Coordinates of C-alpha atoms and ligand atoms in Angstrom, one line a residue:
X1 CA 0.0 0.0 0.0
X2 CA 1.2 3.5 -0.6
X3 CA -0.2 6.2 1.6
X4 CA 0.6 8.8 -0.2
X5 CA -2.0 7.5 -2.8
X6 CA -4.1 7.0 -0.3
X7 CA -7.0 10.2 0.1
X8 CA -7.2 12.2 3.3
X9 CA -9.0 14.2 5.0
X10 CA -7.1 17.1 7.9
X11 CA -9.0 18.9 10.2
X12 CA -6.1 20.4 12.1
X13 CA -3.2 22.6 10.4
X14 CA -1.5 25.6 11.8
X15 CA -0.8 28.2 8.3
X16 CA 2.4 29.6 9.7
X17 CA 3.2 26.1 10.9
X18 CA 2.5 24.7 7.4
X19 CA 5.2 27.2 6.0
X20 CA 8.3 25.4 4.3
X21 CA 12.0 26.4 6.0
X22 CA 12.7 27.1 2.3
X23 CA 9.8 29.4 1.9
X24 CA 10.0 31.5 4.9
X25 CA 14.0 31.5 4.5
X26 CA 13.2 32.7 0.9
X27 CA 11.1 35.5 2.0
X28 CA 13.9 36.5 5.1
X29 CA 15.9 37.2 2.1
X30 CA 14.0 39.1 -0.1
X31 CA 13.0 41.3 2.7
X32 CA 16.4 41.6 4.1
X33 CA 15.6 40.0 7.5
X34 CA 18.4 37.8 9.5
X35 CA 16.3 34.7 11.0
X36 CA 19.5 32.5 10.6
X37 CA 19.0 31.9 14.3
X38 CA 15.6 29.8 14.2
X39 CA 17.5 27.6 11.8
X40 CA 19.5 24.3 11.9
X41 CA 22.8 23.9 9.6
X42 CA 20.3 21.6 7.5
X43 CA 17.9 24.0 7.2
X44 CA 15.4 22.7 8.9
X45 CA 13.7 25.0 11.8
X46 CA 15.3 25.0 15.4
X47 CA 13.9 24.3 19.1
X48 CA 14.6 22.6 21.9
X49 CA 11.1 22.6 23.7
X50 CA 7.7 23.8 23.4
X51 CA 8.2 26.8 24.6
X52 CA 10.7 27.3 22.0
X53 CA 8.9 25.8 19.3
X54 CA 6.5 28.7 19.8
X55 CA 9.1 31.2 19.7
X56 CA 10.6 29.9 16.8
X57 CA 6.8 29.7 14.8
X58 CA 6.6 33.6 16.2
X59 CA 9.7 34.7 14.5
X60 CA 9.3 32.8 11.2
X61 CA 6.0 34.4 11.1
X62 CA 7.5 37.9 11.0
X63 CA 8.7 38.0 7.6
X64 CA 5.2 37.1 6.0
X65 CA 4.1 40.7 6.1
X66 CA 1.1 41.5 3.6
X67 CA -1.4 39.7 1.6
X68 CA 1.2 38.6 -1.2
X69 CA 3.1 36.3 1.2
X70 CA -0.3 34.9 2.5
X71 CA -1.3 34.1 -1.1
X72 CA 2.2 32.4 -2.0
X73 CA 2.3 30.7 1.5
X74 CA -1.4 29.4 1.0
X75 CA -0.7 27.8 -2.6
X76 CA 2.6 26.1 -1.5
X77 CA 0.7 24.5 1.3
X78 CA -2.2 23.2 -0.7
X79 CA 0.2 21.7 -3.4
X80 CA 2.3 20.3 -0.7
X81 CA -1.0 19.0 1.0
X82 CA -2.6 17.8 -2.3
X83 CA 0.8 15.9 -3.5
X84 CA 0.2 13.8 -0.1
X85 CA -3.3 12.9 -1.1
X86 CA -5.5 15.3 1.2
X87 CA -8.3 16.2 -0.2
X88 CA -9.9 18.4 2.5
X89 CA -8.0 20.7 4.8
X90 CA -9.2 22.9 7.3
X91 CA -6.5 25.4 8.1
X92 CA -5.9 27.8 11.3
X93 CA -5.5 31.1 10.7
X94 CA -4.9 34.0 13.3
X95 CA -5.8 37.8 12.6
X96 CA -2.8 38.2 15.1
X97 CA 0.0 37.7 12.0
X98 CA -2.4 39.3 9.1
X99 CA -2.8 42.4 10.0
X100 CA -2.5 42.6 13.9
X101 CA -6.6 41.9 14.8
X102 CA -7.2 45.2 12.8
X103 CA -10.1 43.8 10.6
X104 CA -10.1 46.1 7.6
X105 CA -6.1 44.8 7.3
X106 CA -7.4 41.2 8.3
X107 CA -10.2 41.5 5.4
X108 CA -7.2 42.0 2.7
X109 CA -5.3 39.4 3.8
X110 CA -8.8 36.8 4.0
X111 CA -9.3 37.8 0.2
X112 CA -5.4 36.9 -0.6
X113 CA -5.8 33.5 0.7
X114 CA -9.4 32.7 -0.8
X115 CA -8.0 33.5 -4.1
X116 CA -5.0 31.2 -3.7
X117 CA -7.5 28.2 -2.5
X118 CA -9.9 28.9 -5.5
X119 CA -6.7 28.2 -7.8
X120 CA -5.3 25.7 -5.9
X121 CA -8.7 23.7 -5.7
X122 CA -8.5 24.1 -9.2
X123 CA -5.4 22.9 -10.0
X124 CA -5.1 20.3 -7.6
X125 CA -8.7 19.2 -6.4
X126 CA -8.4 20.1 -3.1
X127 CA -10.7 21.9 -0.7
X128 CA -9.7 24.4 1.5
X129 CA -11.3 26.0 4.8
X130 CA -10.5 28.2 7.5
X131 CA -10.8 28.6 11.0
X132 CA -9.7 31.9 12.7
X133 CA -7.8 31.1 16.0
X134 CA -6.6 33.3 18.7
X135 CA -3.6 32.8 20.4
X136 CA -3.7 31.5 24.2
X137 CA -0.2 33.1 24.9
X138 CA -1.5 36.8 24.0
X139 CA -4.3 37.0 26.1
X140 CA -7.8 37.4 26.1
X141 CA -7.9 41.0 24.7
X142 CA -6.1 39.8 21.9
X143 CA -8.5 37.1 21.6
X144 CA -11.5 39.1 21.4
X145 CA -10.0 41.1 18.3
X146 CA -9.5 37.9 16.3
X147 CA -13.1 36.8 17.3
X148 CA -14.5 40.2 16.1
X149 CA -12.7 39.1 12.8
X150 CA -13.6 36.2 12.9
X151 CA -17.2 36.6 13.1
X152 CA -17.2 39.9 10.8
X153 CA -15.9 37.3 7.9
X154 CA -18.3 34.3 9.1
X155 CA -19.3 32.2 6.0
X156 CA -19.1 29.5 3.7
X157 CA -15.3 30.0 3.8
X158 CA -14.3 30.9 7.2
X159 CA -16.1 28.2 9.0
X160 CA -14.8 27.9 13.0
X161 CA -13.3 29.7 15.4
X162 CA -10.7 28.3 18.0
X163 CA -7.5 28.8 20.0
X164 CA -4.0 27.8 20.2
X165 CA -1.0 28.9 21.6
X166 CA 0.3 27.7 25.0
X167 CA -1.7 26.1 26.9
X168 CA 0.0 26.5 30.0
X169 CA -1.1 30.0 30.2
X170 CA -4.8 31.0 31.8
X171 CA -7.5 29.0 32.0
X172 CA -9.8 28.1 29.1
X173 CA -12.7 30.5 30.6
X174 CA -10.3 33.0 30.3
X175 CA -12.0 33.3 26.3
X176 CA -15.3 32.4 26.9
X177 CA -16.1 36.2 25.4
X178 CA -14.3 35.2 22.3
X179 CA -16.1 31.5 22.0
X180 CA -19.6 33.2 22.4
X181 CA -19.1 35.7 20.2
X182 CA -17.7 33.4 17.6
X183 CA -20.5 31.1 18.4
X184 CA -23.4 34.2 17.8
X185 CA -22.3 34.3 14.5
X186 CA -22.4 30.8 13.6
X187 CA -18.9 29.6 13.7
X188 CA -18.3 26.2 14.8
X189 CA -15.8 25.7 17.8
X190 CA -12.5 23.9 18.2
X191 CA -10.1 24.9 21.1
X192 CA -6.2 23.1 22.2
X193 CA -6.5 20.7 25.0
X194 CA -5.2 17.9 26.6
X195 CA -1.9 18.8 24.8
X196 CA 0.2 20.4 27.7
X197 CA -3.0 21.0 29.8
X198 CA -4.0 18.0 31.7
X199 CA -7.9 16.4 31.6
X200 CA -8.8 19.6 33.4
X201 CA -8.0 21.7 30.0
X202 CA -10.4 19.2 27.7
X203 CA -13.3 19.5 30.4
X204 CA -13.8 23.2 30.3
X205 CA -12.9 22.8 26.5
X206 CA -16.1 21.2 26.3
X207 CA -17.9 22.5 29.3
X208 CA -17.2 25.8 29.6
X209 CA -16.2 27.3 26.0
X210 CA -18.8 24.7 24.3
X211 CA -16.3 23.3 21.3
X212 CA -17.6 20.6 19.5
X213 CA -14.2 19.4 18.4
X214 CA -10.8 19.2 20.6
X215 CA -7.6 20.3 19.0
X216 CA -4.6 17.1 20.5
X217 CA -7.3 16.2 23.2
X218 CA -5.0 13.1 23.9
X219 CA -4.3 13.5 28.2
X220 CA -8.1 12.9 28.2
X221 CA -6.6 9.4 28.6
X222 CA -5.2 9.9 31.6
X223 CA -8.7 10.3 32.8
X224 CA -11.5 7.7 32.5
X225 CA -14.7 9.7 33.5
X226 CA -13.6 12.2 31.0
X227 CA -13.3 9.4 28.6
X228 CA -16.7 8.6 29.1
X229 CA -18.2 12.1 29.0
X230 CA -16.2 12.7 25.3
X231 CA -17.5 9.7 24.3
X232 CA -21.1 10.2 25.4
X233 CA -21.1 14.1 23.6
X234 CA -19.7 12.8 20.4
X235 CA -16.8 15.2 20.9
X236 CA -14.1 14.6 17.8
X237 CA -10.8 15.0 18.8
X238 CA -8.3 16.6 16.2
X239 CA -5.0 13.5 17.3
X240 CA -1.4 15.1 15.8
X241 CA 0.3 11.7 16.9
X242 CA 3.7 13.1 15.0
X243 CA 3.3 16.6 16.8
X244 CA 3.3 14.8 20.2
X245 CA 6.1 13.3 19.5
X246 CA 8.3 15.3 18.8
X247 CA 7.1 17.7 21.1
X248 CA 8.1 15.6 24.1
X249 CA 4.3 14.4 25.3
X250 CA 5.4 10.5 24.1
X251 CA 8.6 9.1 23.3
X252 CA 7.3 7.2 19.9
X253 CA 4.2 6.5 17.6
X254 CA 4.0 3.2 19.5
X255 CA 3.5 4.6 22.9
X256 CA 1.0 7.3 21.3
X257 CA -2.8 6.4 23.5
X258 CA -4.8 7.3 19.7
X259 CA -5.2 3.4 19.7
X260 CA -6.4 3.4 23.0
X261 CA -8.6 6.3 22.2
X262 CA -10.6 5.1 19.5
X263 CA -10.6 1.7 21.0
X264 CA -12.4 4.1 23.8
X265 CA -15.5 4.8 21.9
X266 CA -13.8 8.1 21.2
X267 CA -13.9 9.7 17.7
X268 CA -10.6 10.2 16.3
X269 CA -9.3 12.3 13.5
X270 CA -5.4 12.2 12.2
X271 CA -3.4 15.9 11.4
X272 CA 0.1 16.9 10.8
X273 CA -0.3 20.7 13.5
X274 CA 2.9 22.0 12.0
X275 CA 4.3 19.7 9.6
X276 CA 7.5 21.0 8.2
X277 CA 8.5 21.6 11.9
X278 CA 7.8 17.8 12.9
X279 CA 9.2 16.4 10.0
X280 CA 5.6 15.1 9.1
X281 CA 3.3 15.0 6.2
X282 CA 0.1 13.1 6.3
X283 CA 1.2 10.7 4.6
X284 CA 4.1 10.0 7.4
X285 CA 1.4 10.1 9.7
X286 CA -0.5 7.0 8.1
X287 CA 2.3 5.1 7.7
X288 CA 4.1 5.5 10.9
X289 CA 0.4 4.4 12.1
X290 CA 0.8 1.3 9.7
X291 CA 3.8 0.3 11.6
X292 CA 2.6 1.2 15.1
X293 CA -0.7 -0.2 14.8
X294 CA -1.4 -2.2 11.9
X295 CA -3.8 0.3 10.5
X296 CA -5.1 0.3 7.0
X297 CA -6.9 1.3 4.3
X298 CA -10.2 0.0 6.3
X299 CA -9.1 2.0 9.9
X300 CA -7.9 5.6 7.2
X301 CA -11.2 5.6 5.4
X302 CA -12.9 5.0 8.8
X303 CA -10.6 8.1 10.3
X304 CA -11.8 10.6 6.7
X305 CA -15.4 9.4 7.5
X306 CA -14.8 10.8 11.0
X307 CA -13.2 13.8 10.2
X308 CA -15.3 14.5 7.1
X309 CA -18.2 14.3 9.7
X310 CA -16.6 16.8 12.0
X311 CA -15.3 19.4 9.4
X312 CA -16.9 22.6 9.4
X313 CA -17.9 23.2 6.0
X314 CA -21.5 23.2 4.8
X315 CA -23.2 20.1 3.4
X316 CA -23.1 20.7 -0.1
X317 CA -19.0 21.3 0.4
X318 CA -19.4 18.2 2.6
X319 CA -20.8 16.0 0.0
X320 CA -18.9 17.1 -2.7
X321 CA -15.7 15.9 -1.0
X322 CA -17.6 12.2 -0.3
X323 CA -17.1 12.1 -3.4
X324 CA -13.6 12.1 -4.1
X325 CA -12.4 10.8 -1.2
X326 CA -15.0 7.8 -2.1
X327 CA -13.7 7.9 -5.9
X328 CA -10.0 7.9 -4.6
X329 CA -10.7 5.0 -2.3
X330 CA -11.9 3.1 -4.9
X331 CA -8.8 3.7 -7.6
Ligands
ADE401 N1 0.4 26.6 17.5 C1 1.0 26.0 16.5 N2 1.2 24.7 16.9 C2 0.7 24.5 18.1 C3 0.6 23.4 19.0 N3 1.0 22.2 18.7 N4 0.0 23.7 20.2 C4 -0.4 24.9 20.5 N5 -0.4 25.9 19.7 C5 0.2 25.8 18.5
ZN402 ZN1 -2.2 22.8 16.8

């Protein structure tokens, strides 16, 4: 089996975190900015923790600037994407690096990006959707701005609201402003958890902010009540098994608890978080959980049926992509 060929469905990408070293170094140059220090002598990006990871992610993202970058960064991820078979993406974008929360700024960039996922859907038959996240680490006034953009631009394109960031900062009530606003004007809700945050973090996810869908989710294991209430609400949880490991959270795929999780009654969905700075595409993630688990074709279309469920979009979107994820299962 080759799981590259294999179609795929994401429901949990970062946009900055999606950005090639080679693009952003690209950009450094053109604009005349120094960011040899977030590098590695093999060019890939470096940090020592998660902590630093966020640093690093912070100043890569200084040198995409305007519109332009967001439109160049936006097709290289979708023809990276589409090369490893996804099909549907929904992508996490934050007001806080286009244009600052300012929403006139945030518009300009919104209309840069749509454009490039209109061509790229075109080109390479993948679907592309966003969700507008604030960032945990910048605070709840921060958090409200990107929540004003995010429900000023509510539609058939931007399709959820969340958060990310580190989770070790505030509580997730801290936002709750943010998650009702978003929620007043439609937008389905996704939120980190369980990542650095302990089960505590996942049960305000769901009971106090309302989110339908969990981003990592995966300490809920450490917690079997939880376990149960997650299973019970039908809460989806967006699992970056390749994220979490090199991140620190498990030493190897192997000791990864998604197995355990879906074994759980739990429904589980498969991402990449920031790809280029695991050393991850989706395709990796499939076959490292070939090796770990024995999963195949059977267990991936059962994990796109999940996520297809979960993701945001509106039915007709929904249905279209049935379709070629049902076509490409069936080549
Ligand atoms: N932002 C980008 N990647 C993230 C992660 N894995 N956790 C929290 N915030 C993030
Ligand atoms: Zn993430």
């Amino acid at each position: 089996m080759t799981f590259t060929d294999l179609p795929k469905v994401e429901l949990h990408l970062h946009h900055e975190g999606a950005a090639p070293p080679g693009f952003i170094r690209q950009l450094a140059h053109e604009k005349r900015v120094d960011l040899s220090g977030i590098f590695r002598p093999d060019g890939s990006y470096d940090f020592r923790d998660f902590a630093h990871f966020l640093s690093v992610y912070e100043t890569a993202c200084t040198v995409l600037q305007g519109p332009e970058d967001f439109r160049r960064l936006t097709l290289a991820i979708l023809e990276e994407s589409a090369a490893h078979g996804v099909v549907y993406s929904e992508t996490f974008l934050s007001p806080d690096f286009c244009g600052g929360g300012d929403l006139a700024a945030w518009r300009d960039y919104l209309a840069a990006i749509q454009d490039a996922s209109a061509e790229a859907e075109a080109k390479h038959g993948i679907t592309l959707r966003g969700v507008v996240t604030c960032v945990r680490h910048f605070g709840p006034e921060l958090a409200k701005k990107a929540a004003l953009c995010a429900a000023e631009t509510a539609g058939d394109w931007i399709v959820g609201f969340g958060m990310g960031g580190n989770e070790t900062v505030g509580q997730q009530g801290d936002y709750a402003w943010s998650f009702d606003c978003a929620r007043e004007a439609g937008l389905r809700l996704t939120t980190h958890a369980g990542e650095f945050g302990g089960p505590e973090s996942v049960r305000d996810a769901v009971r106090v902010l309302g989110v339908e869908r969990v981003g990592h989710g995966v300490r809920s294991m450490e917690d079997a009540d939880l376990i149960r209430e997650l299973a019970d609400c039908g809460t989806v949880l967006e699992v970056c098994p390749g994220s979490n490991v090199v991140l620190g959270l498990f030493p190897d795929f192997a000791s990864h608890p998604i197995a355990k999780l879906r074994d759980a009654g739990l429904r589980v969905t498969v991402s990449t978080d920031d790809p280029p700075f695991f050393h991850t595409t989706m395709s990796r993630e499939y076959e490292m959980l070939n090796r770990a688990f024995g999963w195949d074709a059977t267990d991936f279309a059962q994990l796109n049926d999940t996520a297809l469920a979960a993701a945001f979009c509106d039915d007709t979107t929904r249905a279209r992509v049935q379709k070629r994820l049902e076509s490409k299962e069936h080549e």
